[in-house]
Tab-separated table of C-alpha atoms in Angstrom:
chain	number	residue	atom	x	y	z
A	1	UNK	CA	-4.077	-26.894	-17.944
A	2	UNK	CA	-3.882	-22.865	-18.870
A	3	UNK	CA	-5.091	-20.269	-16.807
A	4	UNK	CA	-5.443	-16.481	-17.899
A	5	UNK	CA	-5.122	-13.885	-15.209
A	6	UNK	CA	-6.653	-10.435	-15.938
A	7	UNK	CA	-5.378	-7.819	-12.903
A	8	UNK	CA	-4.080	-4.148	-13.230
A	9	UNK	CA	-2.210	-4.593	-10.439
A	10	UNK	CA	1.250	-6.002	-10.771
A	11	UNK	CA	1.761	-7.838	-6.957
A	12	UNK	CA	-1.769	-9.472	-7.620
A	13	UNK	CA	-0.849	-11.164	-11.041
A	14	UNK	CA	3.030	-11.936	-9.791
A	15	UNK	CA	1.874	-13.725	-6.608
A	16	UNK	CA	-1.085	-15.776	-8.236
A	17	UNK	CA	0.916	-16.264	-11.752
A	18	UNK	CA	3.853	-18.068	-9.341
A	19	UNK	CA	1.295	-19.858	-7.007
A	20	UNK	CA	-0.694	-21.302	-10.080
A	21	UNK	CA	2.486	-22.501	-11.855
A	22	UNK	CA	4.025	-23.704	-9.319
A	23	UNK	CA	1.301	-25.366	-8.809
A	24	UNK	CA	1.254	-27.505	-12.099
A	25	UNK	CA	-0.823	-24.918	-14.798
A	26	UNK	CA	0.397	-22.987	-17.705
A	27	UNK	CA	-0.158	-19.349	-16.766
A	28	UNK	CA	-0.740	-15.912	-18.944
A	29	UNK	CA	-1.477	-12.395	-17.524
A	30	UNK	CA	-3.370	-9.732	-18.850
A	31	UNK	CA	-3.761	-5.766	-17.094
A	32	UNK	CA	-7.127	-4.983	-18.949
A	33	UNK	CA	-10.462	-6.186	-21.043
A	34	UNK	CA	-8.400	-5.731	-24.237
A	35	UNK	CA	-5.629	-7.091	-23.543
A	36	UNK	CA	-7.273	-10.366	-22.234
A	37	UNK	CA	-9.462	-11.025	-25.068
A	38	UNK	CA	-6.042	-10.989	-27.406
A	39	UNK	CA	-4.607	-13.065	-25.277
A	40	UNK	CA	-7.482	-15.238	-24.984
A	41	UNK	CA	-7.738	-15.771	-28.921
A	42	UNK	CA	-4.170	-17.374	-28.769
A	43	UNK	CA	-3.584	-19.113	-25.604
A	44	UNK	CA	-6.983	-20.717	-25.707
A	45	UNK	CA	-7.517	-20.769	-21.429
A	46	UNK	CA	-8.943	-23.541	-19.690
A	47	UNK	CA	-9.505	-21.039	-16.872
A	48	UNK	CA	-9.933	-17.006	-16.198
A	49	UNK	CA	-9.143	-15.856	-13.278
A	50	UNK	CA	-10.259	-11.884	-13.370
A	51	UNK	CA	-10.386	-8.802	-11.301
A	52	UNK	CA	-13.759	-6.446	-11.652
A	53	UNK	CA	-12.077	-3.312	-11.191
A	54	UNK	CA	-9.466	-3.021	-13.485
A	55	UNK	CA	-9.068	-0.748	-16.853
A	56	UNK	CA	-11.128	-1.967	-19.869
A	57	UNK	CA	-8.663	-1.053	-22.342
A	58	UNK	CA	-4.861	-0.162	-22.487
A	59	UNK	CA	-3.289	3.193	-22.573
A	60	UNK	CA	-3.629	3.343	-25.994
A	61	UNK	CA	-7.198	3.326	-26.009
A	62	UNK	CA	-7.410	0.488	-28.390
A	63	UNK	CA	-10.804	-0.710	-28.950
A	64	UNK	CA	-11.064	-4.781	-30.181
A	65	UNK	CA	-14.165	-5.433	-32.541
A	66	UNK	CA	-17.973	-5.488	-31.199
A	67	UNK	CA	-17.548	-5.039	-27.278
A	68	UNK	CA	-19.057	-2.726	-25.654
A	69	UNK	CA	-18.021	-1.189	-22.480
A	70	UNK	CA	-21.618	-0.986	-20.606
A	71	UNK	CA	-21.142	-2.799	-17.053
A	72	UNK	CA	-20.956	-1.353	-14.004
A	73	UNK	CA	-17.256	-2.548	-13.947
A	74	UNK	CA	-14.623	-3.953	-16.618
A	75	UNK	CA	-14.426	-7.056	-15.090
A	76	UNK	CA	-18.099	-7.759	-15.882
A	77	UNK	CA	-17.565	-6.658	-19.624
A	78	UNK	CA	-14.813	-9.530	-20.207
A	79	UNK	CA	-17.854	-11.937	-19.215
A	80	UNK	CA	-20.262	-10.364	-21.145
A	81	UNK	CA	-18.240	-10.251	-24.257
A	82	UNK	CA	-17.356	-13.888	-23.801
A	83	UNK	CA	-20.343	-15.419	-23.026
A	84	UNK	CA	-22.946	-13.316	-24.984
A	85	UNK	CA	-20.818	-12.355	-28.270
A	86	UNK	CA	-18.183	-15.439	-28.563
A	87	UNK	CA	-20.324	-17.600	-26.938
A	88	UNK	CA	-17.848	-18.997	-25.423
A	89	UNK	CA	-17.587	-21.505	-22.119
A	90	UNK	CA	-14.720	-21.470	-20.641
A	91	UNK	CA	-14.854	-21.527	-16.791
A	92	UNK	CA	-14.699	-17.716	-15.295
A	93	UNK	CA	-13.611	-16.759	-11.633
A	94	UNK	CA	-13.867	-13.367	-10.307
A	95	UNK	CA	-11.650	-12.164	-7.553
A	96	UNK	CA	-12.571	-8.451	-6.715
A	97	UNK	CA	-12.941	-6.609	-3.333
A	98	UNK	CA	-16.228	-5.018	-4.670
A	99	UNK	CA	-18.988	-6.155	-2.019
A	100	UNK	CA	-21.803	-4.387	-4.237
A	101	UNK	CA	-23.997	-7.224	-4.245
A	102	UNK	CA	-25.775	-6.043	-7.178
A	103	UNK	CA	-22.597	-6.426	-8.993
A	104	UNK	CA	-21.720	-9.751	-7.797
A	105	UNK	CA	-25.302	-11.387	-8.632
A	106	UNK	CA	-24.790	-9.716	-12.447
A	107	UNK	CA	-21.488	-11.302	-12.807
A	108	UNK	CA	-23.244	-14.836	-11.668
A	109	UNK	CA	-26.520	-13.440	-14.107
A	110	UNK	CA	-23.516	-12.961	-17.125
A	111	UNK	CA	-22.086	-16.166	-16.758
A	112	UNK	CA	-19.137	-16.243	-14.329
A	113	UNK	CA	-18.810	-19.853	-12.441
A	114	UNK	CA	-17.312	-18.386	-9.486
A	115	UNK	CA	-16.794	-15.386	-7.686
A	116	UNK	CA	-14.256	-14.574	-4.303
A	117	UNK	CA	-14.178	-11.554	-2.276
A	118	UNK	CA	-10.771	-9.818	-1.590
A	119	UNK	CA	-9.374	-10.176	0.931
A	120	UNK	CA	-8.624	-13.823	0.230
A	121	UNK	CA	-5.938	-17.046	0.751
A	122	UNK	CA	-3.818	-18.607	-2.222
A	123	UNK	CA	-4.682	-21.565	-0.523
A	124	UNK	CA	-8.641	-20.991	-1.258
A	125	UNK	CA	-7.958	-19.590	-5.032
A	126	UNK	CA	-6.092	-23.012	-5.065
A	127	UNK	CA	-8.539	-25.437	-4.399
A	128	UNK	CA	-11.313	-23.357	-5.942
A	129	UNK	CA	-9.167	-23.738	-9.565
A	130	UNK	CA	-8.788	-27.470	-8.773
A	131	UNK	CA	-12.817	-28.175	-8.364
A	132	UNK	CA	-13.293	-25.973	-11.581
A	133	UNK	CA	-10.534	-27.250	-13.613
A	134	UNK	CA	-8.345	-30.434	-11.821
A	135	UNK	CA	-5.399	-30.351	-10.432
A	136	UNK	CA	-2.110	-29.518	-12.199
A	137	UNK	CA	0.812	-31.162	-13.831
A	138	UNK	CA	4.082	-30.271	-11.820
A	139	UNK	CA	5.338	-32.562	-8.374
A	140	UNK	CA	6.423	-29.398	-7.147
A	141	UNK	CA	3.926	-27.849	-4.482
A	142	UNK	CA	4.711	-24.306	-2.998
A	143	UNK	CA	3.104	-23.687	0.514
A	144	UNK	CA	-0.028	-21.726	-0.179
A	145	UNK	CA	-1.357	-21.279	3.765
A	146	UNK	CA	-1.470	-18.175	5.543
A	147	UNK	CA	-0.873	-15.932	2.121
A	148	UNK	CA	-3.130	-13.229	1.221
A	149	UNK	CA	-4.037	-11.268	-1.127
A	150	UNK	CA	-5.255	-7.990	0.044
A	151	UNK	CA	-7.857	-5.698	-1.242
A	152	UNK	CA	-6.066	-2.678	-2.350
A	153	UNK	CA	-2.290	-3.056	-3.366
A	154	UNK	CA	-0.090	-0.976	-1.266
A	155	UNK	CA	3.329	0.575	-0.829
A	156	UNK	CA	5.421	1.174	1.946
A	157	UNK	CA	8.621	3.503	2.481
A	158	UNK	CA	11.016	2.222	5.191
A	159	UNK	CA	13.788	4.625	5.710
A	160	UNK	CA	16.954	3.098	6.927
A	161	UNK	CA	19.952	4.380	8.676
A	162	UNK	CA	22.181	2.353	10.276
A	163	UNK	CA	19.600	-0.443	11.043
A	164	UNK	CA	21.892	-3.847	10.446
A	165	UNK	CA	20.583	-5.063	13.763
A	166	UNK	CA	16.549	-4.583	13.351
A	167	UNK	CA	16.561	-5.701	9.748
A	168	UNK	CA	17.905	-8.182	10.525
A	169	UNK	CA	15.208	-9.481	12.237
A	170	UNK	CA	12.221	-11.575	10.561
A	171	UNK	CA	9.202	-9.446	11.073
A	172	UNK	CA	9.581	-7.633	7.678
A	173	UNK	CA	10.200	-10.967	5.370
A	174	UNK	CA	7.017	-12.737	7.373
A	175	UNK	CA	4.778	-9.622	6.701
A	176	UNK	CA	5.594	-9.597	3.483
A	177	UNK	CA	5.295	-13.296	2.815
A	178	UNK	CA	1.883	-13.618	4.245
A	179	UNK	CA	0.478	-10.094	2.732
A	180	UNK	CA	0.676	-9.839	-0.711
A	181	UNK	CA	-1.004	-7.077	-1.594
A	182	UNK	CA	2.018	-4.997	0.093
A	183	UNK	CA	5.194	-3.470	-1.088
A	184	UNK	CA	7.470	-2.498	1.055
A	185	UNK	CA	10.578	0.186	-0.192
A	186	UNK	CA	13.276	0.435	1.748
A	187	UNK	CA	15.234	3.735	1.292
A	188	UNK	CA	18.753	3.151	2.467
A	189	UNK	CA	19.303	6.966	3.859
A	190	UNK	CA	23.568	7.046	3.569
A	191	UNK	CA	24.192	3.759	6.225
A	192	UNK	CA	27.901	4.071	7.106
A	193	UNK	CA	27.134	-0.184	9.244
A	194	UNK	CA	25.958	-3.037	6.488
A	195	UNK	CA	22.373	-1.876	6.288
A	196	UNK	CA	22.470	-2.008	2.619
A	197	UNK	CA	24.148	-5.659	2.379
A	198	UNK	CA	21.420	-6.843	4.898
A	199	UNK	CA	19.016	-5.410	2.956
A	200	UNK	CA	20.050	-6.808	-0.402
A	201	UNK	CA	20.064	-10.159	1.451
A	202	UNK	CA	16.476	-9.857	2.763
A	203	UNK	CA	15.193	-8.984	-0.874
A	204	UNK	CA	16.086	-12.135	-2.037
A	205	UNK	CA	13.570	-14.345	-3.290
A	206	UNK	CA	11.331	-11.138	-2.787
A	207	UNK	CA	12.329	-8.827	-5.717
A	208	UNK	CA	8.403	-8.661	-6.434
A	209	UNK	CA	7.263	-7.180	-3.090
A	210	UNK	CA	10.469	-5.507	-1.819
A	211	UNK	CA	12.742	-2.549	-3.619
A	212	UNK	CA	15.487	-0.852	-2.230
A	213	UNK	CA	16.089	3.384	-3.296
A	214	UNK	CA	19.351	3.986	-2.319
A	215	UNK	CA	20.800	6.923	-0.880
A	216	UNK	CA	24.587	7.441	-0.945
A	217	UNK	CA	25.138	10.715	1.594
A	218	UNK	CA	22.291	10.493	4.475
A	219	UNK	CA	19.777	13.457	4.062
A	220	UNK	CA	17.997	12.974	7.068
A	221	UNK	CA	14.355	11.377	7.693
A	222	UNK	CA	12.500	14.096	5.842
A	223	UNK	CA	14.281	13.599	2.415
A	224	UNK	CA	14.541	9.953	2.343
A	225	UNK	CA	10.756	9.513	3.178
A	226	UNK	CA	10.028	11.922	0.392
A	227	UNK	CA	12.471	10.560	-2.233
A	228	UNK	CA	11.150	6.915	-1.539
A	229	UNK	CA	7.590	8.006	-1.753
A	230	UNK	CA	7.868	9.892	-5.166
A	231	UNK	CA	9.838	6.608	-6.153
A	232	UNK	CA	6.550	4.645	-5.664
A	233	UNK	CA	4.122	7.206	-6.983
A	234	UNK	CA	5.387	6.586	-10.482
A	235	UNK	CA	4.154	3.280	-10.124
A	236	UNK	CA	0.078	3.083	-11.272
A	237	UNK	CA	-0.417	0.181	-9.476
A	238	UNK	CA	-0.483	1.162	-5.898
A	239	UNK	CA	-3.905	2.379	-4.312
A	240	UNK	CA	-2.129	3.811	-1.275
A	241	UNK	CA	1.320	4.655	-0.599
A	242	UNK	CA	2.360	5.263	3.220
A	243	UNK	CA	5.750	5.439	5.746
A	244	UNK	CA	6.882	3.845	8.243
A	245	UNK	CA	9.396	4.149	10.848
A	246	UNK	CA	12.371	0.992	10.899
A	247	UNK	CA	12.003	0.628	14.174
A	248	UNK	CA	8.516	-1.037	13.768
A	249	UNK	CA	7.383	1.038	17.000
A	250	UNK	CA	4.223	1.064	14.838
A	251	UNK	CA	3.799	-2.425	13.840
A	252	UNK	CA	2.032	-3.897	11.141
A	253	UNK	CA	-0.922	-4.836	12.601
A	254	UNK	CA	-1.126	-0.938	13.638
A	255	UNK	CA	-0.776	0.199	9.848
A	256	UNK	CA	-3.058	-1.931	8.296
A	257	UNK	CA	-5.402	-0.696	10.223
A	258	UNK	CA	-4.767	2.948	8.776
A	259	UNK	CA	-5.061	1.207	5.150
A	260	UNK	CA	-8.665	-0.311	6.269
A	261	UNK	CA	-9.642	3.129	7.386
A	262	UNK	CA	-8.653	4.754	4.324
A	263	UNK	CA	-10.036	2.012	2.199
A	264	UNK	CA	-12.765	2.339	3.704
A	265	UNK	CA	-13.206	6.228	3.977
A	266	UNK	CA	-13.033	9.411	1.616
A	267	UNK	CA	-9.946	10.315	3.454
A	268	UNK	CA	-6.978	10.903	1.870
A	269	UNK	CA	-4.246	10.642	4.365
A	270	UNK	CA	-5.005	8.456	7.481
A	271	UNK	CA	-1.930	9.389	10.053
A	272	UNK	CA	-1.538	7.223	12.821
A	273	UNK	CA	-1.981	8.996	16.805
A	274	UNK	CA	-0.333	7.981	20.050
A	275	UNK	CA	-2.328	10.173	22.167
A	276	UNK	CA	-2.188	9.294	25.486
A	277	UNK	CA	-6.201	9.489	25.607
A	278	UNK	CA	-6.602	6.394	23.974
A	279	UNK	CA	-4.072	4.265	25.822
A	280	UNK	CA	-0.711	5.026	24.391
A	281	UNK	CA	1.255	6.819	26.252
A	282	UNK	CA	3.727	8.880	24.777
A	283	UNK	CA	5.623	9.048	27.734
A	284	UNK	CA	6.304	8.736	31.244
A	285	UNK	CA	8.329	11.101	32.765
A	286	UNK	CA	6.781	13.954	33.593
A	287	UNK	CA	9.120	17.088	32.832
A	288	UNK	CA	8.990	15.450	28.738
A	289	UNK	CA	5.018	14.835	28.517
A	290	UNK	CA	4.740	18.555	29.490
A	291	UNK	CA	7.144	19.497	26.319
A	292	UNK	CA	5.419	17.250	24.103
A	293	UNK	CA	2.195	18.583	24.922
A	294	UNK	CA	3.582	21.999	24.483
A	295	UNK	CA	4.789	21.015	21.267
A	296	UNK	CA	1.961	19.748	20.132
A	297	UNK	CA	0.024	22.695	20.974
A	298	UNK	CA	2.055	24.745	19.414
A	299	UNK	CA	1.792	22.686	16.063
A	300	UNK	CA	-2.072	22.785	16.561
A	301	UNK	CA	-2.510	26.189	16.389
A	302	UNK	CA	0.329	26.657	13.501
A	303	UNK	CA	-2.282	24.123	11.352
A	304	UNK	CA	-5.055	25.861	12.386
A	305	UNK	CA	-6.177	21.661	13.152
A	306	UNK	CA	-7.103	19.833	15.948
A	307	UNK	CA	-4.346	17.009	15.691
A	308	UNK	CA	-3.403	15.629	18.761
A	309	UNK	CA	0.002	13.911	17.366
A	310	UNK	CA	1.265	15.029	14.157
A	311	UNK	CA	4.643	13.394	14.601
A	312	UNK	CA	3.679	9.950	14.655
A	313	UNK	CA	6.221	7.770	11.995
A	314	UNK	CA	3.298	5.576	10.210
A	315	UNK	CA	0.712	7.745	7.484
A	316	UNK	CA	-1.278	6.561	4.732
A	317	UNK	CA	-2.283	8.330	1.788
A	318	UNK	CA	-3.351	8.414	-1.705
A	319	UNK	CA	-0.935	9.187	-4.874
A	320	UNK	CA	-2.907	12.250	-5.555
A	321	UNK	CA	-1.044	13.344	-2.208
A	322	UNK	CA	1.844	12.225	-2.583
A	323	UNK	CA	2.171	14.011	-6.207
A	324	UNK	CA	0.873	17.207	-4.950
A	325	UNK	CA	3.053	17.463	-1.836
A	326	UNK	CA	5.986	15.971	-1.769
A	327	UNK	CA	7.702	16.977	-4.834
A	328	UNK	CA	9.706	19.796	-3.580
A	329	UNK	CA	12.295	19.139	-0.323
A	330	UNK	CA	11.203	19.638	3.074
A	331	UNK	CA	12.188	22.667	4.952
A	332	UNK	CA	12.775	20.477	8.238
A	333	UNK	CA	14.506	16.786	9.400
A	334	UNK	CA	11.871	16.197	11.691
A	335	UNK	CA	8.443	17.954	11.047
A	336	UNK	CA	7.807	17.330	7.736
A	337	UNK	CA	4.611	15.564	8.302
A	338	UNK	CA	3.475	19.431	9.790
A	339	UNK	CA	4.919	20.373	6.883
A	340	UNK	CA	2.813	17.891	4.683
A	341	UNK	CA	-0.771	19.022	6.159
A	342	UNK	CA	0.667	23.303	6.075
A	343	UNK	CA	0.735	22.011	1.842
A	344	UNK	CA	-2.231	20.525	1.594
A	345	UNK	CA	-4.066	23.386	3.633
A	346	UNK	CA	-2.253	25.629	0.854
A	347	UNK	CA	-3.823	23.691	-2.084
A	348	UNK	CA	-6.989	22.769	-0.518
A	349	UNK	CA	-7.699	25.690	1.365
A	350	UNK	CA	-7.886	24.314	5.334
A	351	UNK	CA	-12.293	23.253	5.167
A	352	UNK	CA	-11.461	20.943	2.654
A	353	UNK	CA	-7.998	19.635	3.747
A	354	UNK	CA	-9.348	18.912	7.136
A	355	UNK	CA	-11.952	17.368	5.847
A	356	UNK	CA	-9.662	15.215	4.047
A	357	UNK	CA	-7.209	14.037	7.128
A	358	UNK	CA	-7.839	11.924	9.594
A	359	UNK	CA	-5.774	10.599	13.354
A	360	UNK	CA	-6.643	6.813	13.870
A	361	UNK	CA	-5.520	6.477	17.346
A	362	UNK	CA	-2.889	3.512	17.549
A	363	UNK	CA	-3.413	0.453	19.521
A	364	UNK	CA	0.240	-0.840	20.253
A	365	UNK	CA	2.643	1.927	19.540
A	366	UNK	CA	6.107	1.663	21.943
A	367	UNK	CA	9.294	3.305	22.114
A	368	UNK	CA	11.921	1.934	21.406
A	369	UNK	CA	16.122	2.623	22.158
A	370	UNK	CA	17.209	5.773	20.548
A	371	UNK	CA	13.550	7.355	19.603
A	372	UNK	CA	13.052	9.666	21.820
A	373	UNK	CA	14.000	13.624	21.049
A	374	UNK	CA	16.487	15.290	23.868
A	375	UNK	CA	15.489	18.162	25.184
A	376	UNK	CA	17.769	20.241	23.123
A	377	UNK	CA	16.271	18.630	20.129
A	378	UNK	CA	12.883	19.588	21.716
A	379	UNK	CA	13.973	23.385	21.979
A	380	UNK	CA	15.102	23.372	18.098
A	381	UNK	CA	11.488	21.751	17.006
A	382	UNK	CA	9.953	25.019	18.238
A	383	UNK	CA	12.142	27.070	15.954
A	384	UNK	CA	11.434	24.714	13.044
A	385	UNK	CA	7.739	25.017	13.838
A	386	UNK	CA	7.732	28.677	13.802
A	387	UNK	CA	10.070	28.741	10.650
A	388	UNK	CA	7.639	26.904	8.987
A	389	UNK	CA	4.332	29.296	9.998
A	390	UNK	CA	6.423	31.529	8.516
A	391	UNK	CA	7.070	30.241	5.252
A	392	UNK	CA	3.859	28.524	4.688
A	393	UNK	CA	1.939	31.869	6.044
């Protein structure tokens, strides 16, 4: 049995190409209209599997024949132009995380035989391809349950430094195996331990969701965040690219919820918040929480903003961002993400880049050994902060 996936994004059409063969069927992929309906003339499907959003032609701007490009999304076209002008019958399945039910009862109205909302199991797509087409060939059967794929495909910068011990844990490999929508780039920042070799090691088997930007002198926290993120910005299939701290004192559960508000939103960064108003407390002894909240009001009225925690290690934003404001180095180790908003209130003007950031309050963030800033370290921030009014004035 043949399938034909049609996906622009790369994690979606390597994680449901590998589930589908291993599951017995001959798999092809496609990343647009065009290229699906070449594809299509050769390999002769038994089953598509296709994405609504996605580009109707390549990058070339190749046109093929009689279609016309008239839906409300790509997706839809590739049905149209089957059904109506080949007049052909080969099974269709949608997978999209549009919930426009207008467009979902058109796709049914054009002919599709199924149609699954993002996000959704390899387990369901699985059975779904068996009642549509039968079951494959192969004896080999990969585990399917408890896999996802997301609705927007993300990517994650993990700057390392000496972190042997928590990578070596199994929270990263388990996220990664259940969500795979999600990239996650680890940026080895200069490790003088085995960070690197442990990282090698926990990219095997995983070369499609995890990637590795190595650093060989550390640069500090500022540089390798920035460094990693421009790494992923070149690549067109991520809908969000975001940071987060090694440590995991922002879990996952935590970030995903910045990518749902994002998704979900106009925003275009989403910075996680530990304000104490919410819950989580930043800290308890006293003598600190009084410099942190001096810090912090200091950094308020620097931006010119009403953010409550600017130095929180877990943001999400859009490529757009990333493009515009992290292409040259960082003046500071520690506050560039003060450093990020002072840039886009430059470009934006500071209406419109408010407007555009927003503080989801976190819902488990801890401490953990070594992050907290000495008190010397907090006397140097307030230097930093002023030399940055300064040069961002």
């Amino acid at each position: 049995m043949r399938i034909l996936i049609v996906d622009d994004q790369e994690l979606v059409l390597l994680s449901l190409e590998k589930a589908l063969v291993d599951q017995g069927y001959e798999v092809q992929s496609a990343k647009n209209v065009i290229s699906a309906i070449e594809i299509f003339d050769f390999f002769i499907p038994d089953l598509i599997i296709a994405d609504i959003n996605m580009p109707a032609t390549s990058e070339s701007g190749k046109v093929y024949g009689n279609i016309s490009f008239d839906e409300k999304a790509p997706g839809l076209d590739l049905v149209s132009y089957l059904r109506n002008v080949r007049e052909d019958n080969t099974p269709m399945m949608i997978l999209s995380g549009n919930l426009d039910e207008e467009v979902i009862e058109r796709g049914f109205e054009l002919g599709a035989n199924d149609y699954m909302k993002k996000p959704l199991s390899l387990n369901e797509i699985a059975i779904r391809v068996k009642r549509l087409i039968g079951g494959g060939s192969a004896v080999k059967r990969t585990e399917t349950k408890e896999k996802f794929i997301q609705d927007t495909c993300v990517g994650v910068v993990i700057p390392c430094y000496n972190e042997e011990e928590r990578l070596l844990g199994d929270d990263f490999k388990r996220f990664i195996n259940k969500n795979l929508g999600y990239h996650l780039c680890f940026v080895n920042d200069g490790s003088t331990d085995n960070t690197l070799e442990v990282l090698n090691k926990l990219r095997e088997g995983n070369e499609d969701h995890i990637s590795i930007y190595n650093c060989d002198e550390n640069g500090g926290k500022a540089e390798a965040v920035r460094l990693g993120m421009l790494h992923l910005a070149k690549q067109s299939q991520f809908d969000y690219i975001g940071f987060l701290d090694a440590d995991l004192s922002t879990d996952f559960d935590d970030f995903q919820d910045l990518v749902k508000t994002i998704s979900n939103s106009d925003y275009q960064i989403v910075s996680g918040s530990r304000i104490e108003r919410v819950g989580a407390n930043i800290t308890k002894e006293s003598a600190r929480k009084i410099i942190s909240q001096s810090i912090n009001f200091i950094i308020r009225k620097t931006l010119g903003m009403p953010f409550r925690d600017t130095q929180c290690g877990a943001k999400i934003m859009t490529r757009t961002v990333v493009e515009q404001t992290f292409q040259k180095k960082f003046l500071t180790k520690w506050l560039f993400d003060v450093e990020i908003f002072m840039r886009m209130r430059n470009i934006y003007g500071l209406k419109k880049a408010q407007a555009m950031l927003c503080e989801k309050p976190l819902n488990r963030w801890i401490h953990t050994d070594g992050s907290k800033l000495s008190f010397k370290d907090s006397i140097k921030i307030v230097g930093q902060i002023g030399q940055i009014a300064f040069h961002y004035r």
